[in-house]
Amino acid sequence: MKKTGKGKRILAAVLAVMLLSAAAVSFTACGGPDLSAEELAVNDDAVITLHGLEEEDIEISVAELKELDSVTEKAEATRSNGEVVSVDATGPLLDTILEKYGAEKSDFNTIRFYAEDGYSIAMPSDIIEDSDIIIAYYDGGAPITDENGPVRVVVTGQRAMYWVRMLTRIDFETGTSSAMTPSELVMLDSALPQLTEQSITVKGEQIYAVSTYDLISAYGDINDNTIWNAYLKATDGLSKNETKQNFIKSYIRTSGEGSPEFTGPDLPEGMTVRDLVTIHYGDTAFLSLDRYLQTDGAPEGGTVPFSGILKEIGSMTSDTYLFTGTDGTEVQYAYDDIPDATVSLSSGTVVFDPGNGDAAVQGLFSIEAVSQAS
Ligand SMILES: Nc1nc2c(c(=O)[nH]1)N[C@H]1C(S)=C(S)[C@@H](COP(=O)(O)O)O[C@H]1N2
Ligand SMILES: [Mo]
C-alpha cells in the first residue's frame, strides 16, 4: 500500500505515542522517579577538578559529564561496620572521561579522589584496572543530593571506602614510589613509648596519641621534600596510601582497642586505619610486631624469623644489617651469617635473637640495611 501524506502523519503520531509510553513504562519498571527536565538538571552546574591530565587543571561540570556515554549499574558495597551501601548509579565510566582527554587508566599508578568534606582516598592500580569506576551523577535515576552528591564515585565490586561521596577533585598520579624499598625499619612497639603522648579529642572521645609529625621528625626524614605519600597497612590486610600532608597532620593512637590507630581530630572517620601493622614513609618503614603477630600470615607462637620481618616490610635487601636496641646497643651481622635469627615479643619488649649463640638484643629499636662498604 502506498502511504499518503496523511497516512505518514498518522503513523508518526502512533509511533510517537508508542515511544512515549515505552519511555514511561521503562521509567516505572526500573522504579525511577518521574522527574522534570528541570529537576534532573539541578546539579548541572556543579564541577569537579581533574588534576594531572593536562598542564592546567580541568574543570568538568555535571552537564558535561552527562554529554558523555554513560552506564547504569546497580551496585552494593560493605562498610567497615558490616552495613551494606547500595546505589543504582548512572554516569560515565572513568575510562570514558579519560578517553575525552586522550588518556587511559593504565597511564596512572594511583588515582586519588577528594571530597567536599575533606575525605580523600587513593585507589591502587590493581583496583583501578579490575573495576568499573563510575562517576555517578544519578542514583536511582535522580540527581544525587546532600551528603552524597552531586557526584559520587561508585566502584563495582570494591569496598565502600572507595565510593567517595561529594566528589570535588580527582588527582591522576604517575610517579613511581620508593616506599616499598626502605633502608631502615623502626619497631613501633619500641618507638611509640619513647615519644610524648598527647591527649586529643576524636569524635567526642578523649584518647592518647603520638603525633605523626613527632614520629617522623624523630625517626624518619621530615624535611625530605621528595616524599609525597605514606603507606599504611592494617592487620586485616587493608592498605592505604595517604598524602604526606594528611599523614603528617594526624596521630597514632597508642592505647585502647584498635591501637596503634591512624586517627586525628581533623581526619574524617572513614580515613582512620585501626590495627596498623606497617607504615612506610620514604626510606623508613615502621612495624608493629604486636599487630603483625595478629595477621593471618604471621607464624604461630610469636617468634618470627628475621627473613619474615624483612618480607613483611617489602624488600630491604642488604648483605649486612645493623641492629640497634632502645638502650643504644648495636650489633651488626651479615645476612648469610644469621640464618636462624628471630624477632619476638616478650611482655611488650621486642627481642632480637641472632640465633648463633650470641646474646640477644632486648628492646630492639631498629634494623638498618648497611652497605658492604661501611
Ligand atoms: N565524601 C565522603 N565520602 C565517603 C566517606 C566520607 O567520609 N566522606 N566515607 C567512605 C566510607 S569509609 C564508606 S564505608 C562509605 C559509606 O557509604 P555511605 O555513606 O553511603 O553509607 O562512604 C565512603 N565515602
Ligand atoms: Mo568505611
Coordinates of C-alpha atoms and ligand atoms in Angstrom, one line a residue:
M1 CA 0.0 0.0 0.0
K2 CA 1.3 3.4 -1.0
K3 CA 1.4 5.7 2.0
T4 CA -0.3 9.1 1.6
G5 CA 0.9 12.2 3.3
K6 CA -2.0 11.8 5.8
G7 CA -1.1 8.2 6.4
K8 CA 2.5 9.2 7.2
R9 CA 1.4 11.7 9.8
I10 CA -0.9 9.2 11.5
L11 CA 2.0 6.6 11.5
A12 CA 4.3 9.2 13.0
A13 CA 1.7 10.1 15.7
V14 CA 1.2 6.4 16.5
L15 CA 4.9 5.8 16.7
A16 CA 5.3 8.9 19.0
V17 CA 2.7 7.6 21.4
M18 CA 4.3 4.2 21.4
L19 CA 7.7 5.7 22.1
L20 CA 6.4 7.9 24.9
S21 CA 4.5 5.1 26.6
A22 CA 7.6 2.8 26.2
A23 CA 9.6 5.5 28.0
A24 CA 7.0 5.9 30.7
V25 CA 6.9 2.1 31.2
S26 CA 10.6 1.8 31.4
F27 CA 10.7 4.6 34.0
T28 CA 8.2 2.9 36.3
A29 CA 9.7 -0.5 35.5
C30 CA 13.1 0.4 37.0
G31 CA 11.4 2.2 39.9
G32 CA 12.9 5.6 38.8
P33 CA 11.2 8.8 39.8
D34 CA 9.3 10.8 37.2
L35 CA 11.3 14.0 37.2
S36 CA 11.0 17.0 35.0
A37 CA 14.0 18.1 32.9
E38 CA 14.5 20.9 35.4
E39 CA 14.5 18.6 38.4
L40 CA 17.1 16.3 36.6
A41 CA 19.3 19.3 35.9
V42 CA 19.6 20.7 39.5
N43 CA 23.3 19.8 39.8
D44 CA 24.3 20.5 36.2
D45 CA 26.5 23.5 37.2
A46 CA 28.5 21.6 39.8
V47 CA 32.1 21.0 38.7
I48 CA 34.8 18.5 39.6
T49 CA 38.5 19.2 39.0
L50 CA 40.7 16.8 37.1
H51 CA 44.4 17.2 38.1
G52 CA 47.2 15.5 36.2
L53 CA 45.7 15.0 32.8
E54 CA 46.9 18.2 31.2
E55 CA 49.2 21.1 32.1
E56 CA 46.4 23.0 33.6
D57 CA 43.7 21.6 35.8
I58 CA 40.5 20.7 34.0
E59 CA 37.1 21.6 35.4
I60 CA 34.3 19.4 34.2
S61 CA 30.7 20.1 35.0
V62 CA 27.9 17.7 35.7
A63 CA 26.3 18.9 32.5
E64 CA 29.4 18.0 30.6
L65 CA 29.6 14.6 32.3
K66 CA 26.0 14.0 31.1
E67 CA 27.1 14.5 27.5
L68 CA 29.5 11.5 27.7
D69 CA 28.4 7.9 27.2
S70 CA 27.0 6.6 30.5
V71 CA 26.3 3.3 32.2
T72 CA 23.7 2.5 34.7
E73 CA 24.6 -0.2 37.3
K74 CA 23.1 -1.4 40.5
A75 CA 26.0 -1.9 42.9
E76 CA 26.5 -2.8 46.6
A77 CA 29.4 -2.4 48.9
T78 CA 30.0 -3.2 52.5
R79 CA 31.0 -0.6 55.0
S80 CA 33.7 -1.4 57.6
N81 CA 30.9 -1.8 60.2
G82 CA 29.2 -4.5 58.0
E83 CA 26.3 -2.4 56.8
V84 CA 25.6 -2.5 53.1
V85 CA 25.6 0.6 50.9
S86 CA 23.6 0.2 47.7
V87 CA 23.2 2.5 44.7
D88 CA 21.7 2.4 41.3
A89 CA 24.4 4.6 39.7
T90 CA 24.3 6.4 36.4
G91 CA 27.2 8.2 35.0
P92 CA 30.2 7.9 32.7
L93 CA 32.9 5.3 33.4
L94 CA 36.2 6.9 34.4
D95 CA 37.6 5.4 31.2
T96 CA 35.1 7.4 29.1
I97 CA 36.2 10.7 30.9
L98 CA 39.9 9.8 30.3
E99 CA 39.3 9.0 26.7
K100 CA 38.0 12.5 26.2
Y101 CA 41.4 13.8 27.2
G102 CA 43.4 11.1 25.4
A103 CA 44.4 9.2 28.5
E104 CA 43.6 5.8 29.9
K105 CA 43.6 4.2 33.4
S106 CA 46.8 2.3 32.9
D107 CA 48.7 5.6 32.4
F108 CA 48.5 6.1 36.2
N109 CA 49.6 4.1 39.2
T110 CA 47.4 5.9 41.6
I111 CA 44.1 7.8 41.3
R112 CA 43.2 9.9 44.3
F113 CA 39.6 11.1 44.9
Y114 CA 38.9 14.1 47.1
A115 CA 35.5 15.2 48.6
E116 CA 33.9 18.4 49.9
D117 CA 34.1 17.2 53.5
G118 CA 37.9 16.6 53.5
Y119 CA 37.6 12.9 52.8
S120 CA 40.1 11.5 50.3
I121 CA 41.3 8.1 49.2
A122 CA 43.8 6.8 46.8
M123 CA 42.8 3.9 44.5
P124 CA 45.7 1.5 43.9
S125 CA 46.4 0.3 40.4
D126 CA 45.1 -3.2 40.8
I127 CA 41.7 -1.9 41.8
I128 CA 41.8 0.8 39.0
E129 CA 42.5 -2.0 36.4
D130 CA 40.0 -4.5 37.7
S131 CA 36.9 -2.4 38.4
D132 CA 34.3 -0.4 36.7
I133 CA 34.7 3.1 38.2
I134 CA 31.5 5.1 37.6
I135 CA 31.5 8.8 38.1
A136 CA 27.8 8.9 39.1
Y137 CA 25.5 11.9 38.8
Y138 CA 22.3 9.9 39.3
D139 CA 21.2 7.4 41.9
G140 CA 18.0 5.6 41.0
G141 CA 17.5 7.9 38.1
A142 CA 17.5 11.1 40.2
P143 CA 20.3 13.6 40.9
I144 CA 22.4 12.8 43.9
T145 CA 21.7 15.2 46.8
D146 CA 23.1 16.5 50.0
E147 CA 25.8 14.4 51.7
N148 CA 26.1 12.0 48.8
G149 CA 26.4 14.3 45.8
P150 CA 26.3 16.0 43.4
V151 CA 28.7 13.4 42.2
R152 CA 29.6 10.1 43.8
V153 CA 32.3 7.6 42.8
V154 CA 30.9 4.1 42.6
V155 CA 33.4 1.3 42.2
T156 CA 31.7 -2.0 41.5
G157 CA 32.9 -5.0 43.5
Q158 CA 35.1 -2.9 45.8
R159 CA 34.9 -1.7 49.4
A160 CA 32.6 1.2 50.2
M161 CA 35.6 3.3 51.3
Y162 CA 36.3 3.9 47.6
W163 CA 32.8 5.1 47.0
V164 CA 33.6 8.8 47.5
R165 CA 30.6 11.0 48.1
M166 CA 30.6 14.7 47.4
L167 CA 33.4 14.3 44.8
T168 CA 35.3 17.6 44.1
R169 CA 38.6 16.5 42.6
I170 CA 40.5 13.6 41.0
D171 CA 44.3 13.5 41.0
F172 CA 45.9 11.3 38.5
E173 CA 49.3 10.3 39.8
T174 CA 52.1 8.8 37.7
G175 CA 55.2 8.9 39.9
T176 CA 56.6 5.6 41.0
S177 CA 57.1 5.2 44.7
S178 CA 60.3 4.2 46.5
A179 CA 58.2 3.5 49.6
M180 CA 58.4 -0.3 49.4
T181 CA 62.2 -0.4 49.4
P182 CA 63.0 1.0 52.8
S183 CA 66.6 1.2 54.2
E184 CA 65.6 1.3 57.8
L185 CA 63.0 -0.5 59.9
V186 CA 61.8 1.1 63.2
M187 CA 59.8 -1.1 65.6
L188 CA 56.7 0.8 66.5
D189 CA 56.4 -1.2 69.7
S190 CA 59.7 0.3 70.9
A191 CA 59.4 3.8 69.2
L192 CA 55.9 4.9 70.3
P193 CA 56.7 4.7 74.1
Q194 CA 59.7 7.0 73.5
L195 CA 57.6 9.8 72.2
T196 CA 55.4 12.3 74.1
E197 CA 51.8 11.2 74.2
Q198 CA 49.2 13.9 73.7
S199 CA 45.6 13.9 74.9
I200 CA 43.4 14.6 71.9
T201 CA 39.7 14.5 71.3
V202 CA 38.4 12.5 68.3
K203 CA 34.6 12.4 67.8
G204 CA 34.0 13.4 71.4
E205 CA 36.3 10.8 72.8
Q206 CA 39.5 11.7 74.6
I207 CA 42.3 9.5 73.6
Y208 CA 46.1 9.3 73.9
A209 CA 48.2 9.5 70.8
V210 CA 51.5 10.4 69.4
S211 CA 51.6 12.9 66.5
T212 CA 52.8 11.5 63.2
Y213 CA 54.8 14.7 62.9
D214 CA 56.8 13.8 66.0
L215 CA 57.2 10.2 64.9
I216 CA 58.7 11.2 61.5
S217 CA 60.7 14.1 63.0
A218 CA 62.3 11.6 65.4
Y219 CA 62.8 8.6 63.2
G220 CA 62.2 9.5 59.6
D221 CA 63.1 12.4 57.4
I222 CA 60.6 15.2 58.0
N223 CA 62.4 17.6 55.6
D224 CA 62.6 15.3 52.6
N225 CA 60.5 17.1 50.0
T226 CA 60.6 14.2 47.6
I227 CA 58.2 12.2 49.8
W228 CA 54.6 12.5 48.7
N229 CA 52.9 9.6 50.3
A230 CA 52.8 7.4 53.4
Y231 CA 51.6 3.8 53.1
L232 CA 49.6 2.2 55.9
K233 CA 48.7 -1.4 56.3
A234 CA 46.4 -3.0 58.9
T235 CA 46.1 -6.5 60.4
D236 CA 43.0 -7.3 58.2
G237 CA 45.0 -6.6 55.0
L238 CA 43.6 -3.2 54.4
S239 CA 46.3 -1.0 52.9
K240 CA 46.1 2.7 52.2
N241 CA 48.2 5.3 50.6
E242 CA 47.9 8.7 52.3
T243 CA 49.2 12.1 51.2
K244 CA 52.2 13.3 53.2
Q245 CA 50.0 16.4 54.0
N246 CA 47.2 14.3 55.5
F247 CA 49.6 11.9 57.2
I248 CA 51.8 14.5 58.9
K249 CA 48.9 16.3 60.5
S250 CA 47.5 13.2 62.1
Y251 CA 48.2 10.9 65.1
I252 CA 48.8 7.4 66.1
R253 CA 46.6 6.3 68.9
T254 CA 48.8 4.5 71.4
S255 CA 46.3 2.7 73.7
G256 CA 42.9 1.2 73.6
E257 CA 41.2 -1.1 71.2
G258 CA 42.4 -0.8 67.7
S259 CA 45.7 0.8 68.5
P260 CA 48.0 1.6 67.0
E261 CA 45.4 3.5 65.0
F262 CA 45.9 6.2 62.4
T263 CA 43.5 8.9 63.5
G264 CA 43.1 12.6 64.3
P265 CA 40.7 15.4 65.2
D266 CA 40.6 16.6 61.6
L267 CA 40.6 13.3 59.9
P268 CA 37.2 12.1 58.5
E269 CA 36.2 8.9 60.3
G270 CA 36.5 6.8 57.1
M271 CA 40.1 7.7 56.8
T272 CA 41.2 6.3 60.1
V273 CA 43.1 3.0 60.0
R274 CA 42.9 0.7 63.0
D275 CA 45.4 -2.0 64.0
L276 CA 48.3 -0.7 62.0
V277 CA 50.9 -3.3 61.1
T278 CA 53.2 -1.2 58.9
I279 CA 53.8 2.4 57.9
H280 CA 56.1 3.2 55.0
Y281 CA 57.4 6.8 54.9
G282 CA 60.2 7.4 52.4
D283 CA 63.1 5.2 53.3
T284 CA 61.8 4.4 56.7
A285 CA 59.4 1.5 57.5
F286 CA 57.6 1.2 60.8
L287 CA 56.4 -2.2 62.0
S288 CA 54.1 -3.0 64.9
L289 CA 55.3 -6.5 65.9
D290 CA 52.4 -6.8 68.3
R291 CA 49.9 -6.3 65.4
Y292 CA 52.0 -8.2 62.8
L293 CA 51.6 -11.3 65.1
Q294 CA 47.8 -10.9 64.7
T295 CA 47.8 -11.1 60.9
D296 CA 46.9 -14.2 59.0
G297 CA 50.4 -14.7 57.6
A298 CA 52.2 -14.5 60.9
P299 CA 53.8 -17.6 62.3
E300 CA 52.3 -19.2 65.4
G301 CA 54.0 -18.8 68.7
G302 CA 55.0 -15.2 68.4
T303 CA 58.6 -15.8 67.1
V304 CA 59.2 -14.5 63.6
P305 CA 62.2 -15.5 61.5
F306 CA 64.3 -12.4 60.6
S307 CA 63.6 -13.1 57.0
G308 CA 59.8 -13.0 57.7
I309 CA 60.2 -9.5 59.2
L310 CA 62.1 -8.3 56.1
K311 CA 59.4 -9.8 53.8
E312 CA 56.6 -8.0 55.7
I313 CA 58.1 -4.6 55.1
G314 CA 58.9 -5.2 51.4
S315 CA 62.4 -5.6 50.1
M316 CA 65.1 -4.3 52.4
T317 CA 67.8 -6.5 50.9
S318 CA 71.3 -6.0 52.1
D319 CA 74.4 -8.0 52.8
T320 CA 74.6 -6.6 56.2
Y321 CA 72.2 -5.3 58.9
L322 CA 72.7 -3.1 61.9
F323 CA 70.5 -3.9 64.9
T324 CA 70.0 -1.2 67.5
G325 CA 68.4 -1.5 70.9
T326 CA 66.5 1.1 72.8
D327 CA 69.5 1.3 75.2
G328 CA 71.9 2.1 72.4
T329 CA 73.3 -1.4 72.0
E330 CA 74.4 -2.0 68.4
V331 CA 75.2 -5.3 66.7
Q332 CA 75.9 -5.9 63.0
Y333 CA 75.6 -9.1 61.1
A334 CA 76.0 -10.3 57.6
Y335 CA 72.7 -11.8 56.4
D336 CA 74.3 -15.1 55.5
D337 CA 75.7 -15.5 59.0
I338 CA 72.4 -15.4 60.8
P339 CA 70.1 -17.9 59.0
D340 CA 68.4 -18.7 62.3
A341 CA 67.8 -15.2 63.6
T342 CA 64.4 -14.4 65.0
V343 CA 62.4 -11.4 66.4
S344 CA 59.9 -12.0 69.1
L345 CA 57.8 -10.1 71.6
S346 CA 58.1 -10.8 75.3
S347 CA 55.8 -8.7 77.6
G348 CA 55.9 -5.8 75.2
T349 CA 59.7 -5.9 74.7
V350 CA 60.9 -6.7 71.2
V351 CA 63.8 -9.2 71.3
F352 CA 66.2 -9.9 68.5
D353 CA 68.0 -13.2 68.8
P354 CA 70.7 -13.7 66.2
G355 CA 70.3 -17.5 66.6
N356 CA 74.1 -18.1 66.5
G357 CA 74.7 -18.3 70.3
D358 CA 75.4 -14.5 70.6
A359 CA 73.5 -12.5 73.2
A360 CA 70.0 -11.3 72.1
V361 CA 69.2 -7.6 71.8
Q362 CA 66.5 -6.9 74.4
G363 CA 64.3 -4.0 73.3
L364 CA 65.1 -4.0 69.6
F365 CA 64.6 -0.5 68.3
S366 CA 65.6 -0.5 64.7
I367 CA 67.2 -2.5 61.9
E368 CA 69.2 -0.8 59.2
A369 CA 70.4 -2.1 55.9
V370 CA 74.1 -1.4 55.8
S371 CA 76.0 -1.2 52.6
Q372 CA 79.0 -3.5 52.3
A373 CA 81.5 -0.7 52.2
S374 CA 80.6 0.8 55.6
Ligands
LIG1 N1 32.8 12.3 51.0 C1 32.9 11.2 51.7 N2 32.8 10.0 51.0 C2 32.9 8.8 51.7 C3 33.1 8.8 53.1 C4 33.3 10.1 53.8 O1 33.5 10.2 55.0 N3 33.2 11.2 53.0 N4 33.3 7.6 53.7 C5 33.6 6.4 52.9 C6 33.4 5.2 53.6 S1 34.7 4.8 54.7 C7 32.3 4.4 53.5 S2 32.2 2.9 54.3 C8 31.2 4.8 52.6 C9 29.9 4.8 53.3 O2 28.9 4.9 52.4 P1 27.5 5.7 52.8 O3 27.9 7.0 53.5 O4 26.8 5.9 51.6 O5 26.9 4.8 53.8 O6 31.4 6.1 52.0 C10 32.7 6.4 51.6 N5 32.7 7.7 51.0
MO2 MO 34.0 2.8 55.8

